[in-house]
Amino acid sequence: MDWNIDIEAASKVLTDTSKAAEPFDGLAKDYGTRLQTIADGMKYDVFTVVAAAVGEYAQHWSPTIEAAAKQIGASLTGAQNAMKAYMDGQNEMAMNAQQMAGRNEMPAVPGVNAGGGNRAV
């Protein structure tokens, strides 16, 4: 299986998604407050039923909207951490290969030449 990741493309996707998600963070935080402001403006008897419905709507959906915003952040952070780990692994493999080449060593091939040394000739 080939695990080559296009870091530039993945970085762009993360950046674009993060920028697109920014407005939702503020909306999730202000959601309850904004709906409460609407309900407060409906204190007249005519709007009592509507104000109650808006309040119940806010109470019902607020936790879901907040959880969705947190999940988006967690997903972006997880993808970013995975990409960083991939790059760290790539850098470590390159460093190991360079060190082995400097010592004229060949990487061990599993199941081949198990008893002898792996020296380049």
PDB file of C-alpha atoms in Angstrom:
ATOM      1  CA  MET A   1       0.000   0.000   0.000  1.00  0.00           C
ATOM      2  CA  ASP A   2       1.315   3.432  -0.947  1.00  0.00           C
ATOM      3  CA  TRP A   3       1.009   6.175   1.686  1.00  0.00           C
ATOM      4  CA  ASN A   4       2.193   9.178  -0.264  1.00  0.00           C
ATOM      5  CA  ILE A   5       0.276  12.260   0.813  1.00  0.00           C
ATOM      6  CA  ASP A   6       0.236  15.441  -1.230  1.00  0.00           C
ATOM      7  CA  ILE A   7       1.175  17.747   1.644  1.00  0.00           C
ATOM      8  CA  GLU A   8       0.619  20.940  -0.342  1.00  0.00           C
ATOM      9  CA  ALA A   9      -2.898  19.896  -1.376  1.00  0.00           C
ATOM     10  CA  ALA A  10      -3.764  18.617   2.108  1.00  0.00           C
ATOM     11  CA  SER A  11      -2.499  21.870   3.616  1.00  0.00           C
ATOM     12  CA  LYS A  12      -4.657  23.876   1.232  1.00  0.00           C
ATOM     13  CA  VAL A  13      -7.730  21.815   2.119  1.00  0.00           C
ATOM     14  CA  LEU A  14      -7.104  22.356   5.835  1.00  0.00           C
ATOM     15  CA  THR A  15      -6.558  26.091   5.368  1.00  0.00           C
ATOM     16  CA  ASP A  16      -9.624  26.518   3.148  1.00  0.00           C
ATOM     17  CA  THR A  17     -11.820  24.463   5.484  1.00  0.00           C
ATOM     18  CA  SER A  18     -10.590  26.358   8.528  1.00  0.00           C
ATOM     19  CA  LYS A  19     -11.359  29.699   6.872  1.00  0.00           C
ATOM     20  CA  ALA A  20     -14.805  28.487   5.799  1.00  0.00           C
ATOM     21  CA  ALA A  21     -15.570  27.254   9.336  1.00  0.00           C
ATOM     22  CA  GLU A  22     -14.524  30.472  11.130  1.00  0.00           C
ATOM     23  CA  PRO A  23     -17.929  32.194  10.861  1.00  0.00           C
ATOM     24  CA  PHE A  24     -19.663  29.157  12.350  1.00  0.00           C
ATOM     25  CA  ASP A  25     -17.575  29.381  15.511  1.00  0.00           C
ATOM     26  CA  GLY A  26     -18.954  32.830  16.261  1.00  0.00           C
ATOM     27  CA  LEU A  27     -22.465  31.812  15.306  1.00  0.00           C
ATOM     28  CA  ALA A  28     -22.370  28.803  17.613  1.00  0.00           C
ATOM     29  CA  LYS A  29     -21.292  31.005  20.527  1.00  0.00           C
ATOM     30  CA  ASP A  30     -23.851  33.758  19.836  1.00  0.00           C
ATOM     31  CA  TYR A  31     -26.723  31.479  18.842  1.00  0.00           C
ATOM     32  CA  GLY A  32     -28.452  31.314  22.221  1.00  0.00           C
ATOM     33  CA  THR A  33     -27.905  34.993  22.957  1.00  0.00           C
ATOM     34  CA  ARG A  34     -29.349  36.082  19.618  1.00  0.00           C
ATOM     35  CA  LEU A  35     -32.424  33.918  19.977  1.00  0.00           C
ATOM     36  CA  GLN A  36     -32.916  35.192  23.532  1.00  0.00           C
ATOM     37  CA  THR A  37     -32.782  38.767  22.214  1.00  0.00           C
ATOM     38  CA  ILE A  38     -35.493  37.883  19.701  1.00  0.00           C
ATOM     39  CA  ALA A  39     -37.606  36.290  22.419  1.00  0.00           C
ATOM     40  CA  ASP A  40     -37.119  39.322  24.702  1.00  0.00           C
ATOM     41  CA  GLY A  41     -38.437  41.571  21.927  1.00  0.00           C
ATOM     42  CA  MET A  42     -41.645  39.547  21.874  1.00  0.00           C
ATOM     43  CA  LYS A  43     -42.851  40.362  25.380  1.00  0.00           C
ATOM     44  CA  TYR A  44     -46.231  41.542  24.152  1.00  0.00           C
ATOM     45  CA  ASP A  45     -49.198  39.218  24.759  1.00  0.00           C
ATOM     46  CA  VAL A  46     -49.657  38.708  21.034  1.00  0.00           C
ATOM     47  CA  PHE A  47     -46.179  37.197  20.701  1.00  0.00           C
ATOM     48  CA  THR A  48     -46.099  35.077  23.871  1.00  0.00           C
ATOM     49  CA  VAL A  49     -46.586  31.799  22.005  1.00  0.00           C
ATOM     50  CA  VAL A  50     -43.962  32.751  19.398  1.00  0.00           C
ATOM     51  CA  ALA A  51     -41.494  33.836  22.098  1.00  0.00           C
ATOM     52  CA  ALA A  52     -42.001  30.515  23.911  1.00  0.00           C
ATOM     53  CA  ALA A  53     -41.444  28.613  20.666  1.00  0.00           C
ATOM     54  CA  VAL A  54     -38.239  30.553  19.917  1.00  0.00           C
ATOM     55  CA  GLY A  55     -36.999  29.857  23.457  1.00  0.00           C
ATOM     56  CA  GLU A  56     -37.721  26.149  23.166  1.00  0.00           C
ATOM     57  CA  TYR A  57     -36.095  26.046  19.723  1.00  0.00           C
ATOM     58  CA  ALA A  58     -32.943  27.666  21.116  1.00  0.00           C
ATOM     59  CA  GLN A  59     -32.882  25.361  24.107  1.00  0.00           C
ATOM     60  CA  HIS A  60     -33.296  22.305  21.893  1.00  0.00           C
ATOM     61  CA  TRP A  61     -30.731  23.131  19.192  1.00  0.00           C
ATOM     62  CA  SER A  62     -28.026  25.017  21.127  1.00  0.00           C
ATOM     63  CA  PRO A  63     -26.214  21.895  22.385  1.00  0.00           C
ATOM     64  CA  THR A  64     -26.274  20.350  18.903  1.00  0.00           C
ATOM     65  CA  ILE A  65     -24.870  23.465  17.239  1.00  0.00           C
ATOM     66  CA  GLU A  66     -22.157  23.830  19.893  1.00  0.00           C
ATOM     67  CA  ALA A  67     -21.228  20.147  19.547  1.00  0.00           C
ATOM     68  CA  ALA A  68     -21.028  20.481  15.757  1.00  0.00           C
ATOM     69  CA  ALA A  69     -18.707  23.487  16.074  1.00  0.00           C
ATOM     70  CA  LYS A  70     -16.478  21.581  18.520  1.00  0.00           C
ATOM     71  CA  GLN A  71     -16.419  18.542  16.215  1.00  0.00           C
ATOM     72  CA  ILE A  72     -15.359  20.664  13.252  1.00  0.00           C
ATOM     73  CA  GLY A  73     -12.481  22.068  15.323  1.00  0.00           C
ATOM     74  CA  ALA A  74     -11.483  18.632  16.576  1.00  0.00           C
ATOM     75  CA  SER A  75     -11.570  17.195  13.046  1.00  0.00           C
ATOM     76  CA  LEU A  76      -9.379  19.981  11.682  1.00  0.00           C
ATOM     77  CA  THR A  77      -6.939  19.599  14.570  1.00  0.00           C
ATOM     78  CA  GLY A  78      -6.814  15.812  14.097  1.00  0.00           C
ATOM     79  CA  ALA A  79      -6.138  16.142  10.374  1.00  0.00           C
ATOM     80  CA  GLN A  80      -3.451  18.743  11.020  1.00  0.00           C
ATOM     81  CA  ASN A  81      -1.778  16.523  13.642  1.00  0.00           C
ATOM     82  CA  ALA A  82      -1.900  13.509  11.305  1.00  0.00           C
ATOM     83  CA  MET A  83      -0.283  15.508   8.516  1.00  0.00           C
ATOM     84  CA  LYS A  84       2.425  16.758  10.896  1.00  0.00           C
ATOM     85  CA  ALA A  85       3.120  13.198  12.091  1.00  0.00           C
ATOM     86  CA  TYR A  86       3.372  12.041   8.468  1.00  0.00           C
ATOM     87  CA  MET A  87       5.886  14.807   7.692  1.00  0.00           C
ATOM     88  CA  ASP A  88       7.867  14.054  10.867  1.00  0.00           C
ATOM     89  CA  GLY A  89       8.019  10.396   9.796  1.00  0.00           C
ATOM     90  CA  GLN A  90       9.148  11.347   6.294  1.00  0.00           C
ATOM     91  CA  ASN A  91      11.881  13.562   7.729  1.00  0.00           C
ATOM     92  CA  GLU A  92      13.020  10.829  10.124  1.00  0.00           C
ATOM     93  CA  MET A  93      13.205   8.250   7.319  1.00  0.00           C
ATOM     94  CA  ALA A  94      15.233  10.638   5.148  1.00  0.00           C
ATOM     95  CA  MET A  95      17.593  11.402   8.034  1.00  0.00           C
ATOM     96  CA  ASN A  96      18.089   7.681   8.763  1.00  0.00           C
ATOM     97  CA  ALA A  97      18.756   6.946   5.085  1.00  0.00           C
ATOM     98  CA  GLN A  98      21.322   9.751   4.897  1.00  0.00           C
ATOM     99  CA  GLN A  99      23.073   8.546   8.049  1.00  0.00           C
ATOM    100  CA  MET A 100      23.183   4.964   6.764  1.00  0.00           C
ATOM    101  CA  ALA A 101      24.498   6.129   3.384  1.00  0.00           C
ATOM    102  CA  GLY A 102      27.220   8.092   5.167  1.00  0.00           C
ATOM    103  CA  ARG A 103      28.300   4.888   6.914  1.00  0.00           C
ATOM    104  CA  ASN A 104      28.068   2.851   3.692  1.00  0.00           C
ATOM    105  CA  GLU A 105      25.268   0.744   5.163  1.00  0.00           C
ATOM    106  CA  MET A 106      22.388  -0.748   3.265  1.00  0.00           C
ATOM    107  CA  PRO A 107      19.020  -1.086   4.987  1.00  0.00           C
ATOM    108  CA  ALA A 108      18.230  -4.633   6.099  1.00  0.00           C
ATOM    109  CA  VAL A 109      15.731  -6.394   3.876  1.00  0.00           C
ATOM    110  CA  PRO A 110      13.474  -8.620   5.973  1.00  0.00           C
ATOM    111  CA  GLY A 111      14.220 -12.319   5.395  1.00  0.00           C
ATOM    112  CA  VAL A 112      17.287 -11.686   3.217  1.00  0.00           C
ATOM    113  CA  ASN A 113      20.894 -12.069   4.351  1.00  0.00           C
ATOM    114  CA  ALA A 114      19.795 -12.571   7.929  1.00  0.00           C
ATOM    115  CA  GLY A 115      23.186 -13.870   9.062  1.00  0.00           C
ATOM    116  CA  GLY A 116      25.537 -11.449   7.310  1.00  0.00           C
ATOM    117  CA  GLY A 117      26.261  -7.760   7.598  1.00  0.00           C
ATOM    118  CA  ASN A 118      24.606  -5.319   5.286  1.00  0.00           C
ATOM    119  CA  ARG A 119      27.595  -3.316   4.020  1.00  0.00           C
ATOM    120  CA  ALA A 120      27.714  -1.658   0.663  1.00  0.00           C
ATOM    121  CA  VAL A 121      30.644  -2.793  -1.456  1.00  0.00           C
TER     122      VAL A 121
END
